Amino acid sequence: MDMIKRPRRLRSGEALRKMVRETRVSPSALIYPAFVVEGEGRREEIPSMPGQYHYSVDKLLYKAEEMLSAGVDKMMLFGVPGHKDACGSGAWAEDGVVQRAMRALKERFPELYLVGDVCMCEYTSHGHCGILAGHEVDNDKTLDYLCRIALSQVEAGADMVAPSDMMDGRVGAIRSALDRAGRSNTPIMSYAAKYASAFYGPFRDAAGSAPAFGDRKSYQMDWHNSREAVKEALADVEEGADIVMVKPAMAYGDIIARVKAATNVPVAAYSVSGEYAMVKTCGRLGLGDETALMCEIAAGAFRAGADIYLTYFARELAEAMARGLIG
């Protein structure tokens, strides 16, 4: 058969396939989310997220060393406090669990890049991401508290803050607060398109952050919508976001692509706890190769346009990259 164009030519060998690969990834694009708890000597597996743990500050140092050895030099911290109250005061306390962890990590590993998740749901007794007015979250009143959280994290050692609350105007409020405090060089990675997703279940178990009543659909996004994601991302960039995030990742490749096309800042994708748990379950039940699934899902996010990838598989992905399984 006389064919001039044969696409299979470029798939004929491993070296050639890697040379013409369109999507390339690096450990430098990975951020590992970690859960920090009170106490000492604690490294306790999270039942809904096999292979992930609650770490006390002293044990988190060992995890950070493990991540750095694998080539992952960025971590995001989520706190699981011993005490919760209506206004989530532990989120901005000088001796809060995240603040103590950041100071310890920076002292031991100054090269580690720390991202602070700015939210209240893990710290409030009601499990919502802001200050309540009756049974509704008061958007504008919440902004002041988010600014307090961001400032406390930066003072403790955070290199970047990432507001995940989905309050209107929070990026602009935090940017102004940081600038007034002389922190104009601290970047903001905004959870710009954070959907009210069923994929968050294991995280809420891990962080003890499930709402005590109602849901978060009045502030997190409706997963039927895509134009709204672009609107949210553009608004956050206008308010001063340096990076915008899409969350979750796996079922939202179209959103990643649309946000990437509409903005001129780096785009992050958060592969959330439910995605992680699905891969682990498939592997455990023999329904798929865990490493191959992990790599394919990650490549899908990067292929859609993600520049940064937050994942509980950060170490395993970095190791897979070193073995040439992805990237």
Coordinates of C-alpha atoms in Angstrom, one line a residue:
M1 CA 0.0 0.0 0.0
D2 CA 1.4 3.4 -1.0
M3 CA 1.0 5.7 2.0
I4 CA 3.1 8.9 2.5
K5 CA 1.7 9.8 5.9
R6 CA 2.1 7.1 8.5
P7 CA 1.5 8.4 12.1
R8 CA 2.8 5.1 13.5
R9 CA 6.3 6.0 12.3
L10 CA 6.7 8.2 15.3
R11 CA 5.5 5.5 17.7
S12 CA 7.9 2.8 16.6
G13 CA 10.3 2.9 19.5
E14 CA 10.6 4.1 23.1
A15 CA 13.4 6.7 22.3
L16 CA 11.4 8.2 19.5
R17 CA 8.1 8.3 21.4
K18 CA 9.9 10.2 24.2
M19 CA 11.5 12.6 21.8
V20 CA 8.2 13.7 20.2
R21 CA 6.2 13.6 23.3
E22 CA 3.8 16.6 23.5
T23 CA 3.3 16.6 27.3
R24 CA 6.4 16.8 29.5
V25 CA 6.3 16.9 33.3
S26 CA 8.9 17.4 36.0
P27 CA 9.0 16.9 39.8
S28 CA 9.4 20.7 40.0
A29 CA 5.7 21.0 39.1
L30 CA 4.5 18.8 42.0
I31 CA 3.1 19.9 45.4
Y32 CA 2.5 17.4 48.1
P33 CA -0.5 18.1 50.5
A34 CA 0.1 17.0 54.1
F35 CA -2.0 16.7 57.2
V36 CA -0.6 18.1 60.4
V37 CA -2.0 17.1 63.8
E38 CA -1.4 18.0 67.4
G39 CA 0.9 16.0 69.7
E40 CA 4.2 14.3 69.3
G41 CA 5.3 11.0 67.8
R42 CA 2.1 10.6 65.7
R43 CA 2.1 9.0 62.3
E44 CA -1.3 7.6 61.9
E45 CA -2.7 6.2 58.7
I46 CA -5.9 7.8 57.3
P47 CA -8.3 4.9 56.8
S48 CA -10.0 6.5 53.8
M49 CA -6.7 7.4 52.2
P50 CA -4.4 4.3 52.4
G51 CA -0.8 5.3 52.4
Q52 CA -1.5 8.8 53.7
Y53 CA -1.0 9.8 57.3
H54 CA -1.7 12.3 60.0
Y55 CA 1.7 13.7 61.1
S56 CA 2.6 15.5 64.3
V57 CA 5.2 18.2 63.7
D58 CA 8.1 16.0 64.7
K59 CA 7.1 13.2 62.3
L60 CA 6.3 15.7 59.5
L61 CA 10.0 16.5 59.4
Y62 CA 10.8 12.9 58.4
K63 CA 8.1 13.1 55.7
A64 CA 9.6 16.3 54.3
E65 CA 13.0 14.7 54.2
E66 CA 11.5 11.8 52.2
M67 CA 9.8 14.1 49.8
L68 CA 13.0 16.2 49.2
S69 CA 15.0 13.0 48.6
A70 CA 12.5 12.1 45.9
G71 CA 12.8 15.5 44.2
V72 CA 9.6 17.0 45.5
D73 CA 10.5 20.3 47.2
K74 CA 7.0 21.8 47.6
M75 CA 4.4 21.0 50.3
M76 CA 1.0 22.4 51.2
L77 CA -0.1 22.0 54.8
F78 CA -3.5 21.3 56.2
G79 CA -4.0 21.5 59.9
V80 CA -6.2 19.3 62.1
P81 CA -6.4 21.2 65.4
G82 CA -7.2 19.8 68.8
H83 CA -9.7 22.5 69.5
K84 CA -12.4 24.0 67.2
D85 CA -14.6 27.0 67.7
A86 CA -17.2 29.0 65.8
C87 CA -14.7 31.4 64.3
G88 CA -11.9 28.9 63.6
S89 CA -9.4 30.8 65.8
G90 CA -6.8 28.0 65.5
A91 CA -6.4 28.8 61.9
W92 CA -4.5 32.0 62.6
A93 CA -3.1 31.4 66.1
E94 CA 0.6 32.0 66.4
D95 CA 1.0 28.6 68.0
G96 CA -1.5 26.9 65.7
V97 CA -0.5 23.5 64.4
V98 CA 0.2 24.6 60.9
Q99 CA 2.2 27.6 62.1
R100 CA 4.3 25.5 64.3
A101 CA 4.9 23.0 61.5
M102 CA 5.9 25.7 59.1
R103 CA 8.5 27.1 61.5
A104 CA 9.9 23.7 62.2
L105 CA 10.1 22.8 58.5
K106 CA 11.7 26.1 57.5
E107 CA 14.3 25.7 60.3
R108 CA 15.2 22.2 59.3
F109 CA 14.7 22.5 55.5
P110 CA 15.0 26.1 54.3
E111 CA 15.0 24.9 50.7
L112 CA 11.5 23.4 51.1
Y113 CA 8.8 25.6 49.5
L114 CA 5.7 25.9 51.7
V115 CA 2.2 26.7 50.6
G116 CA -0.4 27.6 53.2
D117 CA -4.0 26.6 52.6
V118 CA -6.1 29.5 53.7
C119 CA -9.5 28.3 54.9
M120 CA -11.5 27.7 58.0
C121 CA -13.4 24.5 57.6
E122 CA -10.9 22.3 59.5
Y123 CA -10.9 24.8 62.4
T124 CA -14.6 25.7 62.8
S125 CA -16.9 23.8 65.1
H126 CA -19.6 23.9 62.3
G127 CA -17.3 22.8 59.5
H128 CA -18.1 25.6 57.1
C129 CA -15.5 27.8 55.4
G130 CA -16.4 31.1 56.9
I131 CA -18.1 33.0 59.7
L132 CA -21.8 32.1 60.1
A133 CA -24.8 34.5 60.2
G134 CA -27.5 32.1 61.3
H135 CA -27.1 29.1 58.9
E136 CA -25.5 31.1 56.1
V137 CA -21.8 32.0 55.6
D138 CA -21.3 35.7 55.9
N139 CA -19.0 36.4 52.9
D140 CA -17.8 39.9 53.7
K141 CA -17.3 39.2 57.4
T142 CA -15.2 36.2 56.6
L143 CA -12.7 38.1 54.5
D144 CA -11.1 39.7 57.6
Y145 CA -10.5 36.3 59.1
L146 CA -9.0 34.9 55.9
C147 CA -6.5 37.8 55.9
R148 CA -5.5 37.0 59.5
I149 CA -4.9 33.4 58.5
A150 CA -2.8 34.3 55.5
L151 CA -0.7 36.8 57.5
S152 CA -0.1 34.3 60.3
Q153 CA 1.0 31.6 57.8
V154 CA 3.4 34.0 56.0
E155 CA 4.9 35.1 59.4
A156 CA 5.4 31.4 60.3
G157 CA 7.3 30.7 57.1
A158 CA 4.8 30.1 54.2
D159 CA 6.3 31.1 50.9
M160 CA 2.9 31.2 49.2
V161 CA -0.7 31.3 50.4
A162 CA -3.6 29.5 48.7
P163 CA -7.2 30.7 49.7
S164 CA -9.6 27.8 49.2
D165 CA -12.7 29.2 50.9
M166 CA -14.4 30.5 47.7
M167 CA -15.6 33.7 49.2
D168 CA -16.1 36.6 46.8
G169 CA -13.3 39.2 47.0
R170 CA -11.0 37.1 49.2
V171 CA -8.0 37.4 46.8
G172 CA -8.2 41.2 46.7
A173 CA -8.5 41.3 50.5
I174 CA -5.6 39.0 51.1
R175 CA -3.4 40.8 48.5
S176 CA -4.1 44.2 50.2
A177 CA -3.4 42.7 53.7
L178 CA -0.1 41.2 52.6
D179 CA 1.0 44.3 50.8
R180 CA 0.2 46.5 53.9
A181 CA 2.3 44.1 56.0
G182 CA 5.3 44.4 53.7
R183 CA 4.7 41.1 52.1
S184 CA 4.2 42.3 48.5
N185 CA 6.4 39.5 47.2
T186 CA 4.4 36.7 48.7
P187 CA 2.4 35.1 45.8
I188 CA -1.2 34.0 46.0
M189 CA -2.4 30.7 44.4
S190 CA -6.1 31.0 44.3
Y191 CA -8.5 28.1 44.4
A192 CA -10.3 29.9 41.5
A193 CA -12.5 27.1 40.2
K194 CA -13.3 24.9 43.2
Y195 CA -16.3 22.8 42.6
A196 CA -18.8 21.4 45.2
S197 CA -17.5 17.9 44.4
A198 CA -18.3 14.5 45.7
F199 CA -14.6 13.7 45.3
Y200 CA -13.7 15.5 48.5
G201 CA -15.1 12.8 50.8
P202 CA -11.8 11.2 52.0
F203 CA -10.3 14.7 52.7
R204 CA -13.2 15.6 54.9
D205 CA -12.7 12.4 56.8
A206 CA -8.9 13.1 57.1
A207 CA -9.3 16.8 58.1
G208 CA -12.5 16.3 60.2
S209 CA -14.0 19.1 58.1
A210 CA -17.4 17.9 57.0
P211 CA -20.1 20.5 57.5
A212 CA -22.2 20.0 60.7
F213 CA -25.3 21.0 58.7
G214 CA -26.2 21.8 55.1
D215 CA -23.5 21.8 52.4
R216 CA -21.1 24.2 50.6
K217 CA -23.0 24.7 47.4
S218 CA -23.7 28.3 48.1
Y219 CA -19.9 29.1 47.8
Q220 CA -18.3 26.2 46.0
M221 CA -19.1 25.9 42.3
D222 CA -21.9 23.9 40.6
W223 CA -20.2 21.1 38.7
H224 CA -22.5 21.6 35.7
N225 CA -20.9 25.0 34.9
S226 CA -17.8 25.8 32.9
R227 CA -18.2 29.5 31.8
E228 CA -18.5 30.3 35.5
A229 CA -15.0 28.8 36.1
V230 CA -13.5 31.3 33.6
K231 CA -15.4 34.1 35.3
E232 CA -14.0 33.1 38.7
A233 CA -10.5 32.7 37.4
L234 CA -10.5 36.1 35.6
A235 CA -11.9 37.8 38.7
D236 CA -9.2 36.3 40.9
V237 CA -6.4 37.4 38.4
E238 CA -7.9 40.9 38.4
E239 CA -7.7 40.9 42.2
G240 CA -4.1 39.9 42.3
A241 CA -3.9 36.1 42.1
D242 CA -0.5 35.0 40.7
I243 CA -1.7 31.4 40.1
V244 CA -5.2 30.0 39.6
M245 CA -6.2 26.5 40.5
V246 CA -8.9 24.1 39.3
K247 CA -10.1 21.5 41.8
P248 CA -10.7 18.6 41.3
A249 CA -8.6 17.6 38.4
M250 CA -9.5 14.2 36.9
A251 CA -13.1 15.0 35.9
Y252 CA -12.3 18.6 35.1
G253 CA -9.9 18.5 32.2
D254 CA -12.2 20.7 30.1
I255 CA -12.2 23.3 32.9
I256 CA -8.4 23.3 33.1
A257 CA -8.2 23.8 29.4
R258 CA -10.7 26.7 29.4
V259 CA -9.0 28.4 32.3
K260 CA -5.6 28.0 30.7
A261 CA -6.9 29.6 27.5
A262 CA -8.6 32.5 29.2
T263 CA -5.8 33.5 31.6
N264 CA -2.2 34.6 31.4
V265 CA -1.0 33.1 34.7
P266 CA 0.1 29.6 35.7
V267 CA -2.7 27.1 36.2
A268 CA -2.7 24.5 39.0
A269 CA -4.8 21.4 39.2
Y270 CA -5.5 19.6 42.4
S271 CA -5.9 15.9 42.2
V272 CA -8.1 15.4 45.2
S273 CA -8.5 12.8 47.9
G274 CA -11.3 11.0 46.0
E275 CA -9.2 10.6 43.0
Y276 CA -6.4 9.2 45.1
A277 CA -8.7 6.8 46.9
M278 CA -10.1 5.5 43.6
V279 CA -6.7 4.7 42.3
K280 CA -5.6 3.0 45.5
T281 CA -8.9 1.0 45.5
C282 CA -8.4 -0.2 41.9
G283 CA -4.9 -1.2 42.7
R284 CA -5.9 -3.1 45.8
L285 CA -8.7 -5.0 44.1
G286 CA -6.5 -5.9 41.1
L287 CA -8.7 -3.8 38.7
G288 CA -5.8 -1.8 37.3
D289 CA -2.1 -1.1 37.7
E290 CA -1.9 1.6 40.4
T291 CA 1.3 3.2 39.0
A292 CA -0.1 3.2 35.4
L293 CA -3.4 4.8 36.6
M294 CA -1.6 7.4 38.6
C295 CA 0.6 8.4 35.7
E296 CA -2.2 8.5 33.2
I297 CA -4.4 10.7 35.4
A298 CA -1.5 13.1 36.0
A299 CA -0.6 13.2 32.3
G300 CA -4.2 14.0 31.6
A301 CA -4.1 17.1 33.8
F302 CA -0.9 18.3 32.3
R303 CA -2.1 17.6 28.8
A304 CA -5.2 19.7 29.5
G305 CA -3.0 22.7 30.4
A306 CA -2.0 22.4 34.1
D307 CA 1.4 23.9 34.9
I308 CA 1.3 22.8 38.6
Y309 CA -0.1 19.5 40.0
L310 CA -1.1 19.0 43.6
T311 CA -1.3 15.3 44.4
Y312 CA -1.0 12.9 47.3
F313 CA 1.0 10.8 44.8
A314 CA 3.7 13.4 44.6
R315 CA 6.6 11.1 45.7
E316 CA 5.4 8.2 43.6
L317 CA 5.0 10.4 40.6
A318 CA 8.5 11.8 41.0
E319 CA 9.8 8.3 41.2
A320 CA 7.9 7.3 38.1
M321 CA 9.3 10.2 36.3
A322 CA 12.8 9.2 37.3
R323 CA 12.1 5.7 35.9
G324 CA 10.8 7.2 32.6
L325 CA 7.2 6.0 33.1
I326 CA 5.9 9.5 32.7
G327 CA 7.3 12.8 31.5

